[in-house]
Amino acid sequence: MNILLGNGDGTFQTPVNYPFVGAETGSAAVGDLNLDGKLDLVVANSNCGEFDCPMGSLSVLLGNGDGTFQTAVNYSSGDFGANSVVLADLSGDGKLDLAVSNLGPCSSSPCKINSVGVLLGKGDGSFQAAATTAGPTLSGTVSSIAVADFDRDGKLDLALSNRSLMLGNGDGTLQDPQNYNPGTNDGVSEVVADFNGDGKPDLAVATGPFLTVLLNISASAAQDFGMGATPLSPAAISAGGSSTSTITITPMNGFNASVSLSCNTIAPAATPSPSCTFNPNSVASGSGTATLTVSTTAPHVLSDMPTSLLRPGRFGWAAAGSNLLVGVLLLGVPSRRRRRAAGLALVVLVLLVAGASCGSASNSSSGRKTGGTPAGRYTFKVTATSASPQVSHAADVVVTVQ
């Protein structure tokens, strides 16, 4: 494998050769295999000699990000004579996988394809062992493989240049091949594009003397959207606190309508119950995010009564005792004016005793909390709805009020 770095003016630097265990390179593919932001290389080696094609191999060269590559690591292609390789996330886990066509135990030319091998990526630049798929209709030389969601079910499929289509199951496995547009000339190269603007991937296949355009006539899948909700954060709050979740709307099959959001508490019933709000309360064009906020009510504290004025201290009790003593003495004096003064002293004493009693009652209730959202584990149902087309999806989120 020779790497020629570009100078940016249409010229290239001197080739740098990277040796690896393998011969008769059939094709190469590029992608970020270990998710480090640097491009890596995969090379398919048929390893075919003059008279036979031994077990094929795939050489993986991880990139250093500066135009150089690490030493190749080789994997079996799962069958004889690896010919064409392509990178795609066939298992839907966000990691690139390898799909390779194998010629099989070929003893005469031209060799015919015998199997397709899939090596699931681990996300660190390494791969699982190849799982091969073969079928009675899988024949003809494959010079290239194209990847697209041809039946628009959200799962990637493979189109082979020998006029075969293998639909993906979304888990890295493939269905039996289907022949399309049978002809006497196998394709040598193919590209995928929407040539007629109907939103479906079409194929253009070069067959040597001809160029064949194959329009996708599969039925359009119903428009829909996906909905996701992150867990409420924080997961536990005190009454009066709030928690948030991110709601994500993802369009499917050309969906581009507005999606409205709503929320309600489904358990437990409580008064006052938590409330839900969205910002924004709808997602335009069927794609975007909104923030869900769950809010709770804080309890209120009973206010303290100002009883300090009613609670006599030592001086107050001394004054009360003096008044009582004066009253007793004065009651023994037969003067009308003195009897009136003694009666007034008794009234003051009664008022002081009553004030002390009220102060004690007030102190017993001051500082007590009442109301607020009760403690418990609350579940909320978040619903996303589109009016046209009529589509609705829901998800549950949970928060604990302590």
Coordinates of C-alpha atoms in Angstrom, one line a residue:
M1 CA 0.0 0.0 0.0
N2 CA 1.4 3.4 -1.1
I3 CA 0.4 6.6 0.5
L4 CA 0.9 9.9 -1.4
L5 CA 0.3 13.0 0.7
G6 CA -1.2 15.9 -1.2
N7 CA 0.5 19.3 -1.4
G8 CA -2.8 21.2 -1.8
D9 CA -1.9 22.4 -5.3
G10 CA -2.7 19.2 -7.3
T11 CA 0.7 17.6 -6.7
F12 CA 1.7 14.9 -4.3
Q13 CA 4.7 14.0 -2.3
T14 CA 6.8 10.9 -2.8
P15 CA 4.9 7.6 -2.1
V16 CA 5.4 6.0 1.3
N17 CA 5.0 2.2 1.2
Y18 CA 3.3 0.3 4.0
P19 CA 4.0 -3.4 3.9
F20 CA 1.5 -5.9 5.3
V21 CA 0.9 -9.6 5.2
G22 CA -1.2 -10.1 2.1
A23 CA -1.1 -10.0 -1.7
E24 CA -3.2 -9.0 -4.6
T25 CA -5.0 -6.0 -3.0
G26 CA -8.5 -5.8 -4.2
S27 CA -9.8 -2.5 -2.7
A28 CA -9.3 -0.1 0.2
A29 CA -11.7 1.8 2.4
V30 CA -11.2 4.7 4.8
G31 CA -12.9 5.7 8.1
D32 CA -12.4 6.4 11.8
L33 CA -12.2 2.9 13.2
N34 CA -11.2 3.6 16.8
L35 CA -13.2 6.9 17.3
D36 CA -10.1 9.0 17.9
G37 CA -10.9 11.6 15.2
K38 CA -8.1 10.3 12.9
L39 CA -8.7 8.4 9.6
D40 CA -7.7 4.8 9.3
L41 CA -7.3 2.4 6.4
V42 CA -8.7 -1.1 5.6
V43 CA -7.3 -3.1 2.7
A44 CA -8.8 -6.2 1.2
N45 CA -6.2 -8.8 0.1
S46 CA -7.3 -11.7 -2.1
N47 CA -4.0 -13.4 -1.6
C48 CA -4.6 -15.1 -4.9
G49 CA -1.6 -16.7 -6.6
E50 CA -1.2 -18.0 -10.2
F51 CA -3.3 -21.1 -9.6
D52 CA -5.4 -20.6 -6.5
C53 CA -6.9 -18.2 -4.0
P54 CA -6.1 -19.1 -0.4
M55 CA -7.9 -17.6 2.6
G56 CA -8.5 -13.8 2.1
S57 CA -7.4 -11.2 4.6
L58 CA -8.2 -7.7 5.7
S59 CA -5.3 -5.4 6.8
V60 CA -6.2 -2.6 9.2
L61 CA -3.9 0.4 9.5
L62 CA -4.7 2.9 12.2
G63 CA -3.9 6.4 11.4
N64 CA -1.7 8.7 13.5
G65 CA -3.4 11.8 12.2
D66 CA -0.3 13.2 10.4
G67 CA -0.4 11.1 7.3
T68 CA 1.4 8.2 8.7
F69 CA -0.1 4.8 9.8
Q70 CA 0.7 2.2 12.4
T71 CA 1.7 -1.3 11.5
A72 CA -1.0 -3.3 9.9
V73 CA -3.1 -5.8 11.8
N74 CA -4.6 -8.6 9.7
Y75 CA -7.9 -10.3 10.0
S76 CA -9.3 -13.3 8.1
S77 CA -12.1 -12.3 5.6
G78 CA -13.9 -15.5 6.5
D79 CA -13.4 -17.2 3.1
F80 CA -11.1 -17.5 0.2
G81 CA -10.0 -14.5 -2.0
A82 CA -11.1 -11.3 -0.4
N83 CA -12.0 -8.9 -3.2
S84 CA -13.9 -5.8 -2.1
V85 CA -14.3 -4.1 1.3
V86 CA -16.6 -1.3 2.6
L87 CA -17.0 0.4 6.0
A88 CA -20.5 0.9 7.5
D89 CA -22.3 0.7 10.8
L90 CA -24.2 -2.4 10.0
S91 CA -25.1 -3.2 13.7
G92 CA -26.3 0.3 14.6
D93 CA -24.1 0.7 17.6
G94 CA -22.2 3.8 16.3
K95 CA -19.0 1.8 15.5
L96 CA -17.8 1.1 12.0
D97 CA -18.0 -2.5 10.8
L98 CA -16.4 -4.2 7.8
A99 CA -18.2 -6.0 4.9
V100 CA -16.1 -7.9 2.4
S101 CA -16.8 -10.0 -0.7
N102 CA -15.0 -13.3 -1.0
L103 CA -14.4 -15.1 -4.3
G104 CA -14.3 -18.5 -2.7
P105 CA -12.0 -21.4 -3.6
C106 CA -11.4 -20.3 -7.2
S107 CA -9.6 -22.6 -9.6
S108 CA -10.4 -20.9 -12.9
S109 CA -10.9 -17.4 -14.2
P110 CA -13.2 -15.4 -13.9
C111 CA -13.8 -16.3 -10.2
K112 CA -17.3 -16.0 -8.9
I113 CA -18.3 -14.6 -5.5
N114 CA -18.9 -17.2 -2.9
S115 CA -19.7 -15.3 0.2
V116 CA -19.9 -11.9 2.0
G117 CA -18.2 -11.6 5.3
V118 CA -19.1 -9.1 8.1
L119 CA -16.6 -8.2 10.8
L120 CA -18.3 -6.2 13.6
G121 CA -16.2 -3.3 14.9
K122 CA -15.4 -3.0 18.6
G123 CA -14.9 0.8 18.4
D124 CA -11.2 0.6 19.3
G125 CA -9.9 -0.3 15.9
S126 CA -10.2 -4.0 16.4
F127 CA -12.9 -6.4 15.0
Q128 CA -14.7 -9.6 15.8
A129 CA -14.2 -12.7 13.7
A130 CA -15.8 -12.7 10.3
A131 CA -19.4 -14.1 9.9
T132 CA -20.0 -15.1 6.3
T133 CA -23.3 -15.1 4.4
A134 CA -23.7 -17.1 1.2
G135 CA -26.7 -18.1 -1.0
P136 CA -27.6 -19.9 -4.2
T137 CA -28.1 -16.5 -6.0
L138 CA -24.8 -15.0 -4.7
S139 CA -22.8 -15.4 -7.9
G140 CA -20.8 -13.3 -10.3
T141 CA -17.7 -11.2 -9.7
V142 CA -18.0 -8.4 -7.2
S143 CA -15.7 -5.5 -7.9
S144 CA -17.4 -3.1 -5.5
I145 CA -19.9 -2.9 -2.7
A146 CA -22.2 0.1 -2.1
V147 CA -24.0 0.8 1.2
A148 CA -27.3 2.6 1.7
D149 CA -30.7 2.1 3.3
F150 CA -32.4 0.9 0.1
D151 CA -35.7 -0.1 1.7
R152 CA -35.8 2.8 4.1
D153 CA -36.3 0.8 7.2
G154 CA -33.5 2.5 9.1
K155 CA -31.1 -0.4 8.6
L156 CA -28.2 -0.3 6.2
D157 CA -28.2 -2.7 3.2
L158 CA -25.5 -3.8 0.8
A159 CA -25.7 -3.6 -3.0
L160 CA -23.1 -5.7 -4.8
S161 CA -21.8 -4.9 -8.3
N162 CA -22.8 -8.5 -9.4
R163 CA -26.4 -7.3 -9.4
S164 CA -27.3 -8.6 -5.9
L165 CA -28.9 -6.8 -3.0
M166 CA -28.6 -7.9 0.6
L167 CA -30.9 -6.2 3.0
G168 CA -29.6 -5.6 6.5
N169 CA -31.3 -6.7 9.7
G170 CA -29.8 -3.9 11.8
D171 CA -27.7 -6.2 14.0
G172 CA -24.8 -6.8 11.6
T173 CA -26.5 -9.8 9.9
L174 CA -27.8 -9.8 6.3
Q175 CA -30.7 -11.4 4.5
D176 CA -30.4 -13.7 1.6
P177 CA -29.3 -11.9 -1.6
Q178 CA -31.8 -10.7 -4.2
N179 CA -30.9 -10.3 -7.8
Y180 CA -31.8 -7.1 -9.6
N181 CA -31.6 -6.2 -13.3
P182 CA -30.1 -9.5 -14.5
G183 CA -27.7 -9.1 -17.3
T184 CA -24.7 -10.8 -18.9
N185 CA -22.2 -8.2 -17.8
D186 CA -21.2 -8.0 -14.1
G187 CA -20.7 -4.5 -12.8
V188 CA -17.1 -3.3 -12.2
S189 CA -18.1 -0.2 -10.2
E190 CA -21.2 1.4 -8.7
V191 CA -22.3 4.6 -6.9
V192 CA -25.4 5.4 -4.8
A193 CA -27.3 8.7 -5.3
D194 CA -30.9 9.9 -5.5
F195 CA -30.9 10.5 -9.2
N196 CA -34.7 11.3 -9.6
G197 CA -35.1 13.4 -6.4
D198 CA -37.7 11.1 -4.8
G199 CA -35.8 10.7 -1.5
K200 CA -34.8 7.1 -2.3
P201 CA -31.3 5.9 -2.9
D202 CA -30.7 4.8 -6.6
L203 CA -27.8 2.9 -8.2
A204 CA -25.6 3.6 -11.1
V205 CA -23.6 0.5 -12.2
A206 CA -20.7 0.6 -14.7
T207 CA -20.6 -2.7 -16.5
G208 CA -17.6 -2.1 -18.8
P209 CA -19.2 -1.2 -22.1
F210 CA -22.4 0.2 -20.5
L211 CA -23.6 2.4 -17.6
T212 CA -26.8 1.2 -16.1
V213 CA -29.0 3.4 -13.8
L214 CA -31.3 1.6 -11.5
L215 CA -34.1 3.6 -9.9
N216 CA -35.3 2.6 -6.5
I217 CA -39.0 1.6 -6.8
S218 CA -39.5 0.4 -3.2
A219 CA -42.6 1.6 -1.4
S220 CA -42.0 4.7 0.7
A221 CA -42.0 4.0 4.4
A222 CA -44.4 6.0 6.6
Q223 CA -43.2 9.3 7.9
D224 CA -42.4 9.1 11.6
F225 CA -40.2 10.5 14.3
G226 CA -38.1 9.1 17.2
M227 CA -38.4 10.5 20.7
G228 CA -35.8 10.3 23.5
A229 CA -35.8 11.6 27.1
T230 CA -32.8 11.8 29.3
P231 CA -33.3 10.9 33.0
L232 CA -34.4 13.8 35.2
S233 CA -31.4 15.5 36.8
P234 CA -30.9 15.7 39.7
A235 CA -32.8 12.4 40.3
A236 CA -33.6 13.4 43.9
I237 CA -34.7 16.9 45.0
S238 CA -36.2 18.6 48.1
A239 CA -39.7 20.0 48.1
G240 CA -39.4 23.4 46.4
G241 CA -36.6 22.2 44.0
S242 CA -36.7 21.4 40.3
S243 CA -35.2 18.8 37.9
T244 CA -34.7 18.8 34.2
S245 CA -34.6 16.4 31.2
T246 CA -33.6 16.9 27.6
I247 CA -36.2 15.7 25.1
T248 CA -34.8 14.9 21.6
I249 CA -37.0 14.5 18.5
T250 CA -35.4 12.8 15.5
P251 CA -37.1 12.7 12.0
M252 CA -37.6 9.4 10.2
N253 CA -38.5 8.8 6.5
G254 CA -38.7 12.4 5.5
F255 CA -40.7 13.6 8.5
N256 CA -40.6 17.4 8.9
A257 CA -43.8 18.4 10.8
S258 CA -44.0 20.3 14.1
V259 CA -44.1 18.2 17.3
S260 CA -45.9 19.4 20.4
L261 CA -44.9 18.3 23.9
S262 CA -47.0 17.7 26.9
C263 CA -46.5 16.1 30.4
N264 CA -48.6 14.8 33.2
T265 CA -48.0 13.1 36.6
I266 CA -49.1 9.5 36.5
A267 CA -48.1 8.5 40.1
P268 CA -48.6 9.1 42.9
A269 CA -51.5 11.5 43.4
A270 CA -50.5 14.4 45.7
T271 CA -51.5 17.9 46.7
P272 CA -49.8 20.1 45.7
S273 CA -48.5 17.9 42.8
P274 CA -45.3 18.6 40.8
S275 CA -45.7 20.6 37.6
C276 CA -44.1 20.2 34.1
T277 CA -43.0 22.9 31.7
F278 CA -41.2 22.8 28.4
N279 CA -38.8 25.2 26.7
P280 CA -39.8 25.4 23.9
N281 CA -43.1 23.6 24.1
S282 CA -42.8 22.3 20.6
V283 CA -40.1 21.2 18.2
A284 CA -40.3 22.7 14.7
S285 CA -39.6 20.7 11.5
G286 CA -39.5 17.4 13.3
S287 CA -36.0 17.7 14.5
G288 CA -34.5 19.3 17.6
T289 CA -34.5 19.3 21.4
A290 CA -36.5 20.8 24.3
T291 CA -35.9 21.1 28.0
L292 CA -38.4 19.6 30.4
T293 CA -38.5 21.1 33.9
V294 CA -40.3 19.4 36.7
S295 CA -41.0 21.8 39.6
T296 CA -42.2 21.2 43.2
T297 CA -43.8 23.4 45.9
A298 CA -41.8 24.3 49.0
P299 CA -43.5 24.1 52.4
H300 CA -44.1 27.3 54.3
V301 CA -43.1 28.0 58.0
L302 CA -45.6 29.3 60.5
S303 CA -44.4 32.7 61.7
D304 CA -43.5 33.4 65.3
M305 CA -45.9 35.4 67.4
P306 CA -44.4 38.5 69.1
T307 CA -45.0 37.4 72.6
S308 CA -41.9 38.9 74.2
L309 CA -44.0 41.8 75.3
L310 CA -46.5 39.5 77.0
R311 CA -43.9 37.3 78.7
P312 CA -42.8 39.0 82.0
G313 CA -39.3 38.6 83.1
R314 CA -37.9 38.7 86.7
F315 CA -38.7 42.4 87.0
G316 CA -42.3 41.8 85.8
W317 CA -42.9 39.0 88.3
A318 CA -41.4 41.2 91.1
A319 CA -43.7 44.0 90.1
A320 CA -46.6 41.6 90.1
G321 CA -45.7 40.4 93.6
S322 CA -45.3 43.9 94.8
N323 CA -48.7 44.9 93.4
L324 CA -50.3 41.8 95.1
L325 CA -48.7 42.7 98.4
V326 CA -49.8 46.3 98.1
G327 CA -53.3 45.2 97.2
V328 CA -53.5 42.9 100.3
L329 CA -52.3 45.6 102.5
L330 CA -54.6 48.2 101.0
L331 CA -57.6 45.9 101.3
G332 CA -57.2 46.1 105.0
V333 CA -57.5 49.9 104.9
P334 CA -61.1 51.2 104.9
S335 CA -60.5 54.0 102.6
R336 CA -62.5 53.9 99.4
R337 CA -59.6 55.3 97.3
R338 CA -57.2 52.7 98.6
R339 CA -59.6 49.9 97.9
R340 CA -59.8 51.2 94.3
A341 CA -56.0 51.1 94.0
A342 CA -55.8 47.5 95.3
G343 CA -58.4 46.4 92.8
L344 CA -56.3 47.9 90.0
A345 CA -53.2 46.0 91.2
L346 CA -55.2 42.8 91.0
V347 CA -56.2 43.5 87.4
V348 CA -52.6 44.0 86.4
L349 CA -51.6 40.7 88.0
V350 CA -54.3 38.8 86.1
L351 CA -53.2 40.3 82.8
L352 CA -49.6 39.3 83.4
V353 CA -50.5 35.7 84.1
A354 CA -52.7 35.5 81.0
G355 CA -49.9 36.9 78.8
A356 CA -47.4 34.3 80.1
S357 CA -49.9 31.6 79.2
C358 CA -50.4 32.9 75.7
G359 CA -46.7 33.2 75.2
S360 CA -46.2 29.5 76.1
A361 CA -48.9 28.4 73.6
S362 CA -47.3 30.5 70.8
N363 CA -43.8 29.1 71.4
S364 CA -45.2 25.5 71.1
S365 CA -46.3 26.2 67.5
S366 CA -43.6 28.6 66.1
G367 CA -41.3 27.2 63.4
R368 CA -43.6 24.3 62.3
K369 CA -43.6 23.6 58.5
T370 CA -46.8 23.0 56.6
G371 CA -47.9 22.4 53.0
G372 CA -45.4 21.7 50.1
T373 CA -45.1 18.7 47.7
P374 CA -45.2 15.5 49.8
A375 CA -42.1 13.3 49.8
G376 CA -42.3 10.4 47.3
R377 CA -41.2 8.9 44.0
Y378 CA -43.1 10.7 41.1
T379 CA -43.4 9.3 37.6
F380 CA -44.3 11.6 34.7
K381 CA -45.4 10.7 31.2
V382 CA -43.9 12.9 28.4
T383 CA -45.9 12.8 25.2
A384 CA -44.8 14.1 21.8
T385 CA -47.5 14.5 19.2
S386 CA -47.7 15.5 15.5
A387 CA -51.0 16.6 14.0
S388 CA -50.1 15.8 10.4
P389 CA -49.2 13.0 10.0
Q390 CA -50.9 11.9 13.2
V391 CA -48.1 10.4 15.1
S392 CA -47.6 10.2 18.9
H393 CA -44.8 8.8 21.1
A394 CA -44.4 8.8 24.9
A395 CA -41.7 8.2 27.5
D396 CA -41.6 8.1 31.3
V397 CA -39.3 10.0 33.5
V398 CA -38.9 9.7 37.3
V399 CA -37.9 12.0 40.2
T400 CA -37.8 11.5 43.9
V401 CA -38.9 14.3 46.3
Q402 CA -37.2 13.9 49.7

